[in-house]
Short mmCIF file of C-alpha atoms in Angstrom, two decimals:
data_model
loop_
_atom_site.label_atom_id
_atom_site.label_comp_id
_atom_site.label_asym_id
_atom_site.label_seq_id
_atom_site.Cartn_x
_atom_site.Cartn_y
_atom_site.Cartn_z
CA MET A 64 19.53 12.41 -11.15
CA THR A 65 23.46 11.91 -12.54
CA ASN A 66 23.77 8.87 -14.42
CA HIS A 67 26.82 7.07 -13.32
CA THR A 68 26.12 3.48 -14.98
CA LEU A 69 27.40 1.25 -17.28
CA LEU A 70 24.54 -1.33 -17.27
CA ASN A 71 22.01 -0.78 -19.65
CA GLU A 72 19.45 -3.28 -17.56
CA PHE A 73 19.64 -5.44 -14.20
CA ILE A 74 17.88 -9.60 -14.78
CA LEU A 75 15.08 -9.89 -11.26
CA LEU A 76 16.31 -13.57 -10.26
CA GLY A 77 12.94 -13.82 -8.80
CA ILE A 78 11.67 -15.11 -4.95
CA PRO A 79 14.92 -17.65 -3.86
CA GLN A 80 14.32 -20.93 -3.64
CA THR A 81 11.57 -21.27 -5.51
CA GLU A 82 13.29 -22.95 -8.52
CA GLY A 83 10.46 -25.56 -10.71
CA LEU A 84 7.68 -23.87 -9.01
CA GLU A 85 7.20 -20.95 -11.73
CA THR A 86 4.31 -22.65 -13.73
CA LEU A 87 2.62 -22.98 -9.86
CA LEU A 88 3.38 -19.05 -8.73
CA PHE A 89 2.32 -17.76 -11.58
CA ILE A 90 -1.67 -19.40 -11.45
CA VAL A 91 -0.96 -18.17 -7.85
CA PHE A 92 -0.27 -15.00 -8.52
CA LEU A 93 -2.36 -13.91 -11.42
CA PHE A 94 -5.43 -15.34 -9.20
CA ILE A 95 -4.41 -12.76 -6.58
CA TYR A 96 -3.76 -9.96 -8.72
CA PHE A 97 -7.13 -10.04 -10.96
CA PHE A 98 -8.81 -10.39 -7.71
CA THR A 99 -6.63 -7.43 -6.57
CA LEU A 100 -8.22 -5.26 -9.21
CA LEU A 101 -11.56 -6.72 -9.66
CA GLY A 102 -12.16 -6.10 -6.24
CA ASN A 103 -10.54 -2.51 -5.98
CA LEU A 104 -12.23 -1.66 -9.10
CA LEU A 105 -16.00 -2.30 -7.27
CA ILE A 106 -15.04 -0.80 -4.43
CA PHE A 107 -14.12 2.66 -5.74
CA THR A 108 -17.08 2.74 -8.67
CA VAL A 109 -19.77 1.37 -5.96
CA ILE A 110 -18.11 4.94 -3.76
CA ILE A 111 -18.61 7.06 -6.39
CA SER A 112 -21.60 5.53 -7.92
CA SER A 113 -23.17 6.06 -3.88
CA SER A 114 -24.52 9.52 -2.92
CA ILE A 115 -24.52 8.12 0.65
CA LEU A 116 -21.07 7.00 0.57
CA HIS A 117 -19.61 11.12 -0.60
CA THR A 118 -18.66 11.26 3.53
CA PRO A 119 -14.90 12.03 4.34
CA MET A 120 -14.70 8.15 5.07
CA TYR A 121 -15.45 6.81 1.89
CA PHE A 122 -13.85 8.97 0.12
CA PHE A 123 -10.01 8.15 2.06
CA LEU A 124 -11.04 4.59 1.21
CA GLY A 125 -11.66 5.67 -2.31
CA LEU A 126 -8.14 6.71 -2.62
CA LEU A 127 -6.67 3.88 -0.43
CA SER A 128 -8.62 1.35 -3.10
CA MET A 129 -7.15 3.23 -6.26
CA PHE A 130 -3.84 2.72 -4.20
CA ASP A 131 -4.06 -0.95 -3.74
CA ILE A 132 -4.51 -0.59 -7.27
CA LEU A 133 -2.20 1.45 -8.49
CA PHE A 134 1.16 -0.47 -5.75
CA PRO A 135 0.17 -3.93 -6.69
CA SER A 136 0.94 -2.88 -10.60
CA VAL A 137 4.11 -1.48 -10.01
CA THR A 138 6.31 -4.98 -9.53
CA CYS A 139 3.42 -7.64 -9.91
CA PRO A 140 3.02 -7.55 -14.13
CA LYS A 141 6.93 -7.53 -14.85
CA MET A 142 6.22 -10.52 -12.09
CA LEU A 143 3.98 -12.80 -13.76
CA LEU A 144 5.78 -12.23 -17.27
CA TYR A 145 8.70 -14.00 -16.00
CA LEU A 146 7.36 -16.42 -14.69
CA SER A 147 5.83 -17.83 -17.22
CA GLY A 148 9.28 -18.13 -19.50
CA LYS A 149 9.97 -14.40 -20.53
CA SER A 150 13.02 -12.47 -20.23
CA ARG A 151 13.34 -11.33 -16.74
CA ALA A 152 15.54 -9.17 -17.73
CA ILE A 153 14.78 -4.92 -17.01
CA SER A 154 16.10 -2.01 -18.18
CA TYR A 155 18.31 0.80 -16.39
CA LYS A 156 15.23 3.25 -16.33
CA GLY A 157 12.67 0.11 -15.96
CA CYS A 158 14.38 -0.87 -12.49
CA ALA A 159 14.57 3.02 -11.26
CA ALA A 160 10.71 3.88 -12.09
CA GLN A 161 10.26 0.38 -9.83
CA LEU A 162 12.16 1.95 -6.93
CA PHE A 163 10.16 5.41 -7.47
CA PHE A 164 6.40 4.12 -8.11
CA TYR A 165 7.53 1.31 -5.41
CA HIS A 166 8.11 3.98 -2.47
CA PHE A 167 5.95 6.81 -3.73
CA LEU A 168 2.91 5.08 -3.53
CA GLY A 169 3.85 2.80 -0.78
CA SER A 170 4.69 5.97 1.83
CA THR A 171 1.88 8.12 -0.22
CA GLU A 172 -0.11 5.31 0.87
CA GLY A 173 0.61 5.25 4.54
CA CYS A 174 0.15 9.10 4.81
CA LEU A 175 -3.53 7.88 3.41
CA TYR A 176 -3.58 5.15 6.60
CA SER A 177 -2.68 8.05 9.19
CA ALA A 178 -5.20 10.82 6.73
CA MET A 179 -7.96 7.41 7.76
CA ALA A 180 -7.42 7.21 11.28
CA TYR A 181 -7.25 10.91 11.61
CA ASP A 182 -10.94 11.17 10.39
CA ARG A 183 -12.41 8.51 12.52
CA TYR A 184 -10.29 9.91 15.69
CA VAL A 185 -12.72 12.75 14.47
CA ALA A 186 -16.13 10.86 13.84
CA ILE A 187 -16.31 9.15 16.86
CA CYS A 188 -14.51 11.43 19.79
CA HIS A 189 -16.08 14.77 17.78
CA PRO A 190 -19.47 13.62 16.31
CA LEU A 191 -21.11 16.73 16.38
CA ARG A 192 -18.14 18.75 15.06
CA TYR A 193 -17.13 15.34 12.29
CA MET A 194 -19.05 17.40 9.25
CA LEU A 195 -17.11 21.02 10.22
CA ILE A 196 -13.82 19.08 10.73
CA MET A 197 -13.61 17.51 7.77
CA LYS A 198 -15.05 19.51 5.38
CA PRO A 199 -13.91 18.74 2.07
CA GLY A 200 -11.09 21.18 1.43
CA VAL A 201 -9.01 19.13 4.81
CA CYS A 202 -9.81 16.18 3.34
CA VAL A 203 -7.96 17.80 -0.09
CA SER A 204 -5.51 18.95 1.83
CA LEU A 205 -3.94 15.78 4.03
CA VAL A 206 -4.21 13.99 0.38
CA THR A 207 -1.99 16.84 -1.05
CA VAL A 208 0.41 16.37 1.94
CA ALA A 209 0.31 12.92 1.63
CA TRP A 210 1.48 13.22 -2.12
CA VAL A 211 3.94 15.39 -1.56
CA VAL A 212 5.33 13.66 1.10
CA GLY A 213 5.06 10.43 -1.23
CA SER A 214 7.25 12.38 -4.11
CA LEU A 215 9.65 13.68 -1.67
CA GLN A 216 10.38 10.02 -0.13
CA ALA A 217 10.77 8.54 -3.79
CA SER A 218 12.78 11.23 -4.81
CA ILE A 219 15.13 11.26 -2.36
CA LEU A 220 15.63 7.12 -2.12
CA THR A 221 15.84 7.01 -6.38
CA SER A 222 18.34 9.93 -6.41
CA PHE A 223 20.23 7.84 -3.55
CA THR A 224 20.62 4.53 -5.25
CA PHE A 225 20.65 5.52 -8.98
CA GLN A 226 23.39 8.10 -8.81
CA LEU A 227 26.27 5.23 -8.02
CA SER A 228 28.30 3.53 -10.49
CA TYR A 229 27.13 -0.26 -11.57
CA CYS A 230 29.16 -1.43 -14.21
CA GLY A 231 29.82 -4.98 -12.55
CA PRO A 232 27.49 -8.20 -11.74
CA ASN A 233 23.39 -7.49 -13.20
CA GLN A 234 21.41 -9.28 -11.30
CA VAL A 235 19.15 -8.31 -8.30
CA GLY A 236 18.58 -10.86 -5.93
CA HIS A 237 14.89 -9.93 -5.84
CA PHE A 238 11.53 -10.20 -8.19
CA PHE A 239 12.33 -6.31 -8.32
CA CYS A 240 14.29 -3.55 -7.77
CA ASP A 241 14.13 -2.14 -4.27
CA LEU A 242 17.52 -0.57 -2.12
CA PRO A 243 17.99 -3.66 -0.19
CA ALA A 244 18.58 -6.19 -3.60
CA VAL A 245 19.60 -3.00 -5.97
CA LEU A 246 22.64 -1.89 -3.71
CA PRO A 247 24.79 -4.11 -3.23
CA LEU A 248 25.17 -4.44 -7.38
CA SER A 249 27.19 -1.02 -6.90
CA CYS A 250 30.24 -0.79 -7.95
CA THR A 251 31.03 2.62 -5.83
CA ASP A 252 30.28 2.94 -1.81
CA SER A 253 26.92 2.37 -0.97
CA THR A 254 27.06 2.80 2.74
CA LEU A 255 25.32 6.49 2.29
CA ALA A 256 22.21 5.12 0.26
CA GLN A 257 22.09 1.73 2.57
CA ARG A 258 21.48 4.20 5.46
CA VAL A 259 19.70 7.30 3.73
CA GLY A 260 17.59 4.42 2.86
CA SER A 261 17.01 2.39 5.58
CA ILE A 262 16.87 5.90 8.44
CA ASN A 263 13.72 7.07 5.72
CA VAL A 264 12.02 4.21 4.87
CA GLY A 265 11.96 3.16 8.94
CA PHE A 266 11.56 6.64 10.15
CA LEU A 267 8.70 7.39 8.40
CA ALA A 268 7.11 4.28 8.69
CA LEU A 269 7.37 4.30 12.78
CA MET A 270 6.25 8.24 12.48
CA LEU A 271 3.28 7.34 10.28
CA LEU A 272 2.27 4.06 12.62
CA PHE A 273 2.91 6.82 15.71
CA SER A 274 0.21 9.21 14.37
CA VAL A 275 -2.20 5.88 14.17
CA CYS A 276 -1.55 4.67 17.05
CA VAL A 277 -1.94 8.73 19.14
CA SER A 278 -5.38 9.08 17.31
CA TYR A 279 -6.31 5.44 18.08
CA ALA A 280 -5.43 6.15 21.62
CA HIS A 281 -7.45 8.55 21.60
CA ILE A 282 -10.50 6.60 20.11
CA GLY A 283 -10.11 3.41 22.32
CA ILE A 284 -10.54 5.92 25.66
CA ALA A 285 -13.72 7.65 24.05
CA ILE A 286 -15.16 3.67 23.11
CA LEU A 287 -14.54 2.86 26.69
CA ARG A 288 -16.51 5.86 28.12
CA ILE A 289 -19.32 4.97 26.36
CA ARG A 290 -22.49 3.10 28.67
CA SER A 291 -24.05 1.12 26.85
CA ALA A 292 -22.59 -2.11 25.33
CA GLU A 293 -24.36 -1.40 21.83
CA GLY A 294 -22.74 1.63 21.09
CA ARG A 295 -19.19 0.63 21.86
CA GLN A 296 -20.00 -2.05 19.97
CA LYS A 297 -21.09 0.01 16.56
CA ALA A 298 -18.09 2.34 17.12
CA PHE A 299 -15.19 0.11 17.41
CA SER A 300 -16.59 -1.83 14.44
CA THR A 301 -15.99 1.56 12.34
CA CYS A 302 -12.58 0.88 13.41
CA SER A 303 -12.31 -2.21 12.55
CA ALA A 304 -11.72 -2.63 9.23
CA HIS A 305 -9.07 0.00 9.57
CA LEU A 306 -6.81 -1.42 11.76
CA THR A 307 -7.07 -4.35 9.98
CA ALA A 308 -5.76 -3.55 6.95
CA ILE A 309 -2.87 -1.04 9.35
CA LEU A 310 -1.35 -4.29 10.90
CA CYS A 311 -1.08 -5.78 7.09
CA ALA A 312 0.47 -2.41 5.63
CA TYR A 313 3.12 -1.46 8.42
CA GLY A 314 4.30 -4.92 9.51
CA PRO A 315 5.72 -6.55 6.19
CA VAL A 316 8.10 -3.06 5.92
CA ILE A 317 9.35 -2.63 9.05
CA ILE A 318 10.11 -6.25 9.27
CA ILE A 319 12.50 -5.40 6.23
CA TYR A 320 13.94 -2.23 6.65
CA LEU A 321 14.97 -2.58 10.38
CA GLN A 322 16.60 -6.00 9.40
CA ARG A 323 19.58 -5.99 10.43
CA THR A 324 21.34 -9.00 8.82
CA PRO A 325 18.84 -8.95 5.80
CA ASN A 326 17.23 -13.12 5.23
CA PRO A 327 16.51 -12.60 1.40
CA LEU A 328 13.76 -15.58 1.50
CA LEU A 329 11.84 -13.91 4.48
CA GLY A 330 12.73 -10.46 3.06
CA ALA A 331 10.73 -12.05 -0.80
CA ILE A 332 8.06 -13.72 1.56
CA VAL A 333 7.52 -10.45 3.34
CA GLN A 334 7.42 -7.68 0.41
CA ILE A 335 4.66 -10.27 -1.40
CA LEU A 336 2.47 -9.90 1.35
CA ASN A 337 3.21 -6.01 1.33
CA ASN A 338 2.87 -6.02 -2.69
CA ILE A 339 0.69 -8.26 -3.76
CA VAL A 340 -1.47 -9.46 -0.49
CA SER A 341 -2.46 -7.18 0.95
CA PRO A 342 -4.19 -4.44 -1.58
CA MET A 343 -6.20 -8.14 -2.11
CA LEU A 344 -6.88 -8.14 1.83
CA ASN A 345 -7.95 -4.59 1.44
CA SER A 346 -10.85 -4.96 -1.00
CA LEU A 347 -12.09 -7.57 1.46
CA ILE A 348 -11.37 -6.03 4.99
CA TYR A 349 -14.17 -3.44 3.78
CA SER A 350 -16.16 -5.02 1.78
CA LEU A 351 -16.79 -7.52 4.01
CA ARG A 352 -16.49 -5.26 7.54
CA ASN A 353 -18.38 -2.45 6.25
CA LYS A 354 -22.50 -2.68 6.47
CA GLU A 355 -22.86 0.72 3.88
CA VAL A 356 -20.75 -0.69 1.60
CA LYS A 357 -21.74 -3.93 1.09
CA ARG A 358 -25.36 -2.85 0.89
CA SER A 359 -24.40 -0.25 -1.42
CA LEU A 360 -22.43 -3.08 -3.42
CA ARG A 361 -25.56 -5.17 -4.28
CA LYS A 362 -27.28 -2.31 -5.14
CA VAL A 363 -24.71 -1.64 -8.17
CA LEU A 364 -24.34 -4.59 -9.16
CA GLN A 365 -28.07 -6.31 -8.69
CA ASN A 366 -28.94 -2.88 -11.63
CA ALA A 367 -25.93 -3.61 -13.28
CA ILE A 368 -27.32 -7.38 -13.83
CA PHE A 369 -30.97 -5.60 -14.26
CA GLY A 370 -30.12 -2.98 -16.78
CA VAL A 371 -28.49 -5.98 -18.67
CA GLN A 372 -31.11 -8.55 -18.83
CA GLU A 373 -33.22 -5.18 -19.79
#
């Protein structure tokens, strides 16, 4: 990445139209962030410590919990700092790192959702061959592909963004460094970078969403062929949590990057839902709608409490 910048730092302006609400927003986002970290850490711990959860489905769920800890940590700590009255400045390298890790973790997590959809497809449509198809090597390969895709996506977007010259205004009209907020500050023509960003993000999101839809189309057909209502309910319950999480994840991304005329306030609200709220909801979705996770979580908490008492 070639550095042509004349700026040493950017200033994050925060969430539009929220002047005077900094203290309230600080309390709300601190609570959400803390609950996100705690909830996903509990799920990750439960999956590691419970042998009955050492299956491909929970392997992917454990990784999702890890990403739901890392993803909001890219943007939330800095936002909490300036909401508490600290400096809104972020260094040039810090801005580049924030943009890179935001897209790296977001893209990798999107690929992980597709891998989880494929896992559910195999479990419901080919139950007798499930353990044969979803071997440990296959699971690791799917995760490796997800990391590679995320790395390439983030590298391309960060390179196109920060090879431009930034020598004029340094006020980022957003609560973190992202393409739609940083590119307009460039002193040089950013048309190519904007097009690459919109096409890359939009194309990857739509392709991953399409792969999820294909998997669930086959799952839906398989569920309809199940004769007993109890069997259909059991099959659907294994997928409902994943479907809910996918809607929370893909909806905001598609809204933001496919807008022809970006709305700063709408963009900030959607990004908050995507960056901060969705990772918190995932821990609730998967813990409340999954009986095995709830049972294992109860055992882990009971053992921890009794262990402390003893």
